[in-house]
Amino acid sequence: MTSSENPSSTGAIWLASIAVLAAVAASTWFLDSKARATDAAVRELAAETAQLRRTAELIRLEGKSQGRGIGAILEQIEFWAPQLATAATPHPAAQAIERSLNEALFAIEALGRDAFATIAARLENGQQLDDETRRWLLRGALRADRPQGLRLAAGFARGTIGVPSPNFRLSAARELLANDKAFAGEVLRQIVDIESARGVTRQPPPELAPDYERAIGVTSGGQFHNFIALFASSGHPEIELALRQILGRNEHDRLTILECVRELGRLKSKAAAPQIRELFDHPPGNEYNPMFQNDCLAAIAEIEGAEACSWLKEKLQTERTEMVAGRLQELIKQLCGGG
């Protein structure tokens, strides 16, 4: 004997299920709303607490200084930064100095944009300041007003503001990379395109021409080769193209060409392989340098792998320098099975 379900009973169960689901949904929505409200309140409280801490740090620094506000902070930075430059690292004393400098940056955040103009003026007119002090002041400018700080850092990286040293230009570029990688990539792309180790050697774009006019004869190309690795670390979409262009320009010195060869090897740039082979045969200035030759070999090996075996073996037949011949033998053994 079979039993049949009561339609009214089934309908009641169905309605009850719908009611339960609706209640669960309502409870979930209510709890989610409460959670969002709680999260917002927590974030607001955290922001207020952080601002109170910044203000407290500013008051503490003022108590240790003769000045007030940004003057007290600059006094602390200009006292501690030169000591950090000469301190042995890693060392507890250096770590304590760096903590003091970071506390000064934290206090700058309490003043915000009101502090920027004073910091910028100190940087632009502070030729007597050492590079470490200027580096921390630039960090302070970025804390006070990030958009204006980025523009200021770009000017120092280009060498178009004040009388920047090669070291400080590189420091400014690193600060750009740490704060806005995409913008840093654009600035560095311009630098490696316009300059060489001899300074400004190509026409800058119209929007930068007035700034570079002021920099010609003032901006030094010293340590220019170090900009290559910084540019390569930026993730700019034209890294490979820019480095290959540099390989084809005769104004660049061996160190700059060497950095480009290394980076193109890391990028495994197939298009750069013929240029690197040509540089192996005819190095910059026709000055044979075993270390440069070996870097060219390493780049070709990174780019082509076993495909380079025939070329490597051919070069071994004519190589007369022991250091380079040894490197060729190592690569042949590694890539070609020693044969």
Coordinates of C-alpha atoms in Angstrom, one line a residue:
M1 CA 0.0 0.0 0.0
T2 CA 1.5 3.4 -1.0
S3 CA 1.0 6.7 0.8
S4 CA 0.6 10.0 -1.0
E5 CA 1.9 13.3 0.3
N6 CA -0.6 15.8 1.6
P7 CA -0.4 18.8 -0.8
S8 CA -1.2 21.2 2.0
S9 CA 1.6 19.8 4.1
T10 CA 4.1 20.1 1.3
G11 CA 3.1 23.7 0.7
A12 CA 3.5 24.5 4.3
I13 CA 7.0 23.0 4.4
W14 CA 7.9 24.9 1.2
L15 CA 6.7 28.2 2.7
A16 CA 8.5 27.5 6.0
S17 CA 11.7 26.8 4.1
I18 CA 11.4 30.1 2.2
A19 CA 10.8 31.9 5.5
V20 CA 13.9 30.3 7.0
L21 CA 16.1 31.3 4.0
A22 CA 14.7 34.8 4.1
A23 CA 15.5 35.0 7.8
V24 CA 19.0 33.8 7.2
A25 CA 19.5 36.2 4.4
A26 CA 18.3 39.1 6.5
S27 CA 20.5 38.1 9.4
T28 CA 23.5 37.8 7.1
W29 CA 22.8 41.2 5.6
F30 CA 22.4 42.7 9.1
L31 CA 25.6 41.2 10.3
D32 CA 27.5 42.2 7.2
S33 CA 26.2 45.8 7.6
K34 CA 27.3 45.8 11.3
A35 CA 30.7 44.4 10.3
R36 CA 31.2 47.0 7.6
A37 CA 30.2 49.8 10.1
T38 CA 32.6 48.3 12.7
D39 CA 35.4 48.1 10.2
A40 CA 34.9 51.7 9.1
A41 CA 34.8 52.8 12.8
V42 CA 38.0 50.9 13.5
R43 CA 39.8 52.5 10.5
E44 CA 38.6 55.9 11.5
L45 CA 39.9 55.3 15.1
A46 CA 43.2 54.0 13.7
A47 CA 43.6 57.1 11.6
E48 CA 42.9 59.4 14.5
T49 CA 45.3 57.5 16.7
A50 CA 48.0 57.7 14.1
Q51 CA 47.5 61.5 13.8
L52 CA 47.7 61.9 17.6
R53 CA 51.0 59.9 17.6
R54 CA 52.4 62.1 14.8
T55 CA 51.4 65.2 16.8
A56 CA 52.9 63.8 20.0
E57 CA 56.1 63.0 18.0
L58 CA 56.2 66.6 16.7
I59 CA 55.8 68.0 20.3
R60 CA 58.5 65.7 21.5
L61 CA 60.9 66.9 18.8
E62 CA 60.1 70.5 19.5
G63 CA 61.0 69.9 23.1
K64 CA 64.5 68.8 22.0
S65 CA 65.0 71.6 19.6
Q66 CA 65.3 75.3 19.5
G67 CA 62.8 75.7 16.7
R68 CA 59.1 74.9 16.3
G69 CA 57.1 73.0 13.8
I70 CA 59.0 72.1 10.6
G71 CA 62.0 74.1 11.9
A72 CA 62.4 71.6 14.8
I73 CA 62.1 68.7 12.4
L74 CA 64.6 70.0 9.9
E75 CA 67.0 70.6 12.8
Q76 CA 66.7 67.0 13.9
I77 CA 67.2 65.7 10.3
E78 CA 70.2 67.9 9.7
F79 CA 71.7 66.8 13.0
W80 CA 71.2 63.0 12.6
A81 CA 71.6 62.4 8.8
P82 CA 75.3 63.3 8.6
Q83 CA 76.0 60.9 11.5
L84 CA 74.2 58.1 9.7
A85 CA 76.4 58.7 6.6
T86 CA 79.5 57.9 8.6
A87 CA 78.1 55.3 11.0
A88 CA 79.1 51.6 10.5
T89 CA 76.2 49.5 9.4
P90 CA 74.8 47.2 10.6
H91 CA 75.5 48.6 14.1
P92 CA 73.2 49.5 17.0
A93 CA 74.3 53.1 16.8
A94 CA 73.4 53.3 13.2
Q95 CA 70.0 51.7 13.9
A96 CA 69.3 54.2 16.6
I97 CA 70.2 57.1 14.3
E98 CA 67.9 55.7 11.6
R99 CA 65.0 55.4 14.2
S100 CA 65.5 59.1 15.1
L101 CA 65.3 60.1 11.4
N102 CA 62.2 58.0 10.8
E103 CA 60.6 59.6 13.9
A104 CA 61.3 63.0 12.3
L105 CA 59.6 61.8 9.0
F106 CA 56.6 60.6 11.1
A107 CA 56.3 64.1 12.7
I108 CA 56.3 65.7 9.3
E109 CA 53.1 63.8 8.6
A110 CA 51.5 65.8 11.4
L111 CA 52.1 69.0 9.5
G112 CA 51.2 67.6 6.1
R113 CA 51.3 69.9 3.1
D114 CA 52.0 73.0 5.1
A115 CA 55.6 71.6 5.6
F116 CA 56.3 71.0 1.9
A117 CA 57.4 74.5 0.8
T118 CA 59.9 74.8 3.6
I119 CA 61.5 71.4 3.0
A120 CA 61.6 72.0 -0.8
A121 CA 63.3 75.4 -0.3
R122 CA 65.8 73.9 2.0
L123 CA 66.6 71.2 -0.6
E124 CA 66.8 73.5 -3.5
N125 CA 69.1 76.0 -1.7
G126 CA 71.0 73.6 0.4
Q127 CA 74.1 73.1 -1.7
Q128 CA 76.2 72.9 1.5
L129 CA 74.2 69.9 2.8
D130 CA 75.7 66.5 2.4
D131 CA 73.9 63.9 0.2
E132 CA 72.6 61.8 3.1
T133 CA 70.9 64.9 4.7
R134 CA 69.4 65.8 1.3
R135 CA 68.1 62.2 0.9
W136 CA 66.2 62.4 4.2
L137 CA 64.9 65.8 3.4
L138 CA 63.6 64.5 0.1
R139 CA 61.9 61.7 2.0
G140 CA 60.3 64.3 4.2
A141 CA 59.0 66.2 1.2
L142 CA 57.4 63.0 -0.1
R143 CA 55.7 62.5 3.3
A144 CA 54.5 66.1 3.5
D145 CA 52.9 66.2 0.0
R146 CA 53.4 63.1 -2.2
P147 CA 52.4 64.5 -5.6
Q148 CA 54.6 67.6 -5.2
G149 CA 57.3 65.5 -3.6
L150 CA 57.3 63.2 -6.7
R151 CA 57.8 66.1 -9.0
L152 CA 60.6 67.4 -6.8
A153 CA 62.3 64.0 -6.8
A154 CA 62.0 63.9 -10.6
G155 CA 63.7 67.2 -10.9
F156 CA 66.6 66.1 -8.7
A157 CA 66.9 62.8 -10.5
R158 CA 67.1 64.6 -13.8
G159 CA 69.6 67.1 -12.4
T160 CA 67.5 70.1 -13.3
I161 CA 67.1 71.5 -9.8
G162 CA 69.8 73.1 -7.9
V163 CA 73.3 71.7 -8.2
P164 CA 72.8 68.0 -7.7
S165 CA 75.7 65.6 -7.1
P166 CA 75.8 62.3 -9.1
N167 CA 75.1 60.4 -5.8
F168 CA 72.1 62.5 -4.9
R169 CA 70.6 62.2 -8.4
L170 CA 70.7 58.4 -8.0
S171 CA 69.2 58.7 -4.5
A172 CA 66.3 60.8 -5.9
A173 CA 65.8 58.2 -8.6
R174 CA 65.6 55.4 -5.9
E175 CA 63.1 57.4 -3.9
L176 CA 61.0 57.7 -7.1
L177 CA 61.1 54.0 -7.6
A178 CA 60.1 53.4 -4.0
N179 CA 57.1 55.7 -4.2
D180 CA 55.8 55.5 -7.8
K181 CA 57.4 52.9 -10.0
A182 CA 55.5 53.8 -13.2
F183 CA 56.3 57.5 -12.9
A184 CA 59.9 56.6 -12.0
G185 CA 60.1 54.5 -15.2
E186 CA 59.0 57.5 -17.3
V187 CA 61.6 59.8 -15.7
L188 CA 64.4 57.3 -16.0
R189 CA 63.4 56.6 -19.6
Q190 CA 64.0 60.3 -20.3
I191 CA 67.3 60.3 -18.5
V192 CA 68.8 57.4 -20.3
D193 CA 67.6 58.8 -23.6
I194 CA 68.9 62.3 -23.2
E195 CA 72.1 61.8 -21.2
S196 CA 75.3 59.9 -21.3
A197 CA 78.4 59.8 -19.1
R198 CA 79.4 63.1 -20.7
G199 CA 76.2 64.8 -19.5
V200 CA 73.3 66.0 -21.6
T201 CA 74.1 64.8 -25.1
R202 CA 70.7 64.7 -26.9
Q203 CA 67.8 67.1 -27.4
P204 CA 65.3 66.8 -24.5
P205 CA 61.6 66.8 -25.3
P206 CA 60.1 70.3 -25.6
E207 CA 58.4 70.2 -22.2
L208 CA 61.7 69.6 -20.5
A209 CA 63.9 71.7 -22.7
P210 CA 63.8 74.9 -20.4
D211 CA 64.8 72.9 -17.4
Y212 CA 67.6 71.1 -19.2
E213 CA 68.9 74.4 -20.6
R214 CA 69.5 75.5 -17.0
A215 CA 71.2 72.2 -16.2
I216 CA 73.7 72.0 -19.2
G217 CA 77.1 72.6 -17.8
V218 CA 75.9 72.1 -14.3
T219 CA 74.6 68.5 -14.3
S220 CA 77.4 66.0 -14.4
G221 CA 77.1 62.6 -16.1
G222 CA 79.1 61.0 -13.4
Q223 CA 77.9 57.6 -12.4
F224 CA 75.5 57.7 -15.4
H225 CA 75.9 53.9 -15.9
N226 CA 74.1 53.3 -12.6
F227 CA 70.9 54.8 -14.1
I228 CA 70.7 51.8 -16.4
A229 CA 70.1 49.2 -13.7
L230 CA 67.6 51.6 -12.0
F231 CA 65.7 52.0 -15.3
A232 CA 65.7 48.3 -15.9
S233 CA 64.1 47.7 -12.4
S234 CA 61.3 50.1 -13.2
G235 CA 59.2 47.7 -15.3
H236 CA 58.9 50.4 -18.1
P237 CA 57.4 48.8 -21.2
E238 CA 60.3 50.1 -23.4
I239 CA 63.2 48.9 -21.4
E240 CA 64.5 46.5 -24.1
L241 CA 64.1 49.1 -26.8
A242 CA 65.8 51.9 -24.9
L243 CA 68.8 49.7 -24.0
R244 CA 69.2 48.5 -27.5
Q245 CA 69.2 52.1 -28.7
I246 CA 72.0 52.9 -26.2
L247 CA 74.1 50.1 -27.6
G248 CA 74.0 51.8 -31.0
R249 CA 75.0 55.2 -29.9
N250 CA 78.7 56.2 -29.9
E251 CA 78.5 58.8 -27.1
H252 CA 78.2 56.1 -24.4
D253 CA 81.2 54.9 -22.5
R254 CA 82.2 51.2 -21.8
L255 CA 80.5 51.1 -18.3
T256 CA 77.2 52.2 -19.7
I257 CA 77.4 49.8 -22.6
L258 CA 78.3 47.0 -20.2
E259 CA 75.3 47.7 -18.0
C260 CA 73.0 47.5 -21.0
V261 CA 74.6 44.2 -22.1
R262 CA 74.0 42.7 -18.7
E263 CA 70.4 43.9 -18.5
L264 CA 69.6 42.7 -22.0
G265 CA 71.1 39.3 -21.1
R266 CA 68.8 39.1 -18.1
L267 CA 65.8 40.1 -20.3
K268 CA 66.8 37.4 -22.8
S269 CA 66.5 39.9 -25.6
K270 CA 66.8 37.9 -28.9
A271 CA 66.9 41.2 -30.8
A272 CA 69.9 42.4 -28.9
A273 CA 72.0 39.3 -29.6
P274 CA 73.5 40.5 -33.0
Q275 CA 74.5 43.8 -31.3
I276 CA 76.1 42.0 -28.4
R277 CA 78.1 39.8 -30.8
E278 CA 79.2 42.9 -32.7
L279 CA 80.4 44.4 -29.4
F280 CA 82.3 41.3 -28.5
D281 CA 84.2 41.6 -31.8
H282 CA 84.5 45.4 -31.7
P283 CA 84.3 46.6 -28.0
P284 CA 83.6 50.3 -27.2
G285 CA 86.5 52.5 -28.3
N286 CA 88.1 49.4 -29.7
E287 CA 89.6 48.8 -26.3
Y288 CA 89.8 45.1 -25.6
N289 CA 88.8 44.3 -22.0
P290 CA 88.6 40.7 -20.9
M291 CA 85.9 41.5 -18.3
F292 CA 83.8 43.2 -20.9
Q293 CA 84.3 40.3 -23.3
N294 CA 83.2 37.8 -20.7
D295 CA 80.0 39.8 -19.9
C296 CA 79.1 39.8 -23.6
L297 CA 79.6 36.0 -23.6
A298 CA 77.4 35.6 -20.5
A299 CA 74.7 37.7 -22.1
I300 CA 74.7 35.6 -25.3
A301 CA 74.6 32.4 -23.3
E302 CA 71.6 33.8 -21.3
I303 CA 69.8 34.9 -24.4
E304 CA 70.4 31.9 -26.7
G305 CA 71.4 29.0 -24.6
A306 CA 72.5 26.0 -26.7
E307 CA 71.7 27.9 -29.9
A308 CA 74.9 29.8 -29.3
C309 CA 77.2 26.7 -29.3
S310 CA 78.4 27.1 -32.9
W311 CA 79.3 30.8 -32.3
L312 CA 81.0 30.0 -28.9
K313 CA 83.1 27.3 -30.5
E314 CA 84.1 29.6 -33.4
K315 CA 85.2 32.3 -31.0
L316 CA 87.2 29.8 -28.9
Q317 CA 89.3 28.9 -32.0
T318 CA 90.6 32.4 -32.4
E319 CA 90.6 33.6 -28.7
R320 CA 94.1 34.3 -27.4
T321 CA 93.3 35.7 -24.0
E322 CA 93.4 33.1 -21.3
M323 CA 90.7 34.6 -19.2
V324 CA 88.2 34.8 -22.1
A325 CA 89.2 31.4 -23.5
G326 CA 88.5 29.9 -20.1
R327 CA 85.1 31.5 -20.0
L328 CA 84.3 30.2 -23.5
Q329 CA 85.3 26.7 -22.5
E330 CA 83.1 26.9 -19.4
L331 CA 80.1 28.0 -21.4
I332 CA 80.7 25.3 -24.1
K333 CA 80.8 22.6 -21.4
Q334 CA 77.7 24.0 -19.8
L335 CA 75.6 24.6 -22.9
C336 CA 77.0 22.2 -25.5
G337 CA 77.8 19.1 -23.5
G338 CA 81.5 19.9 -23.8
G339 CA 81.5 18.9 -27.4

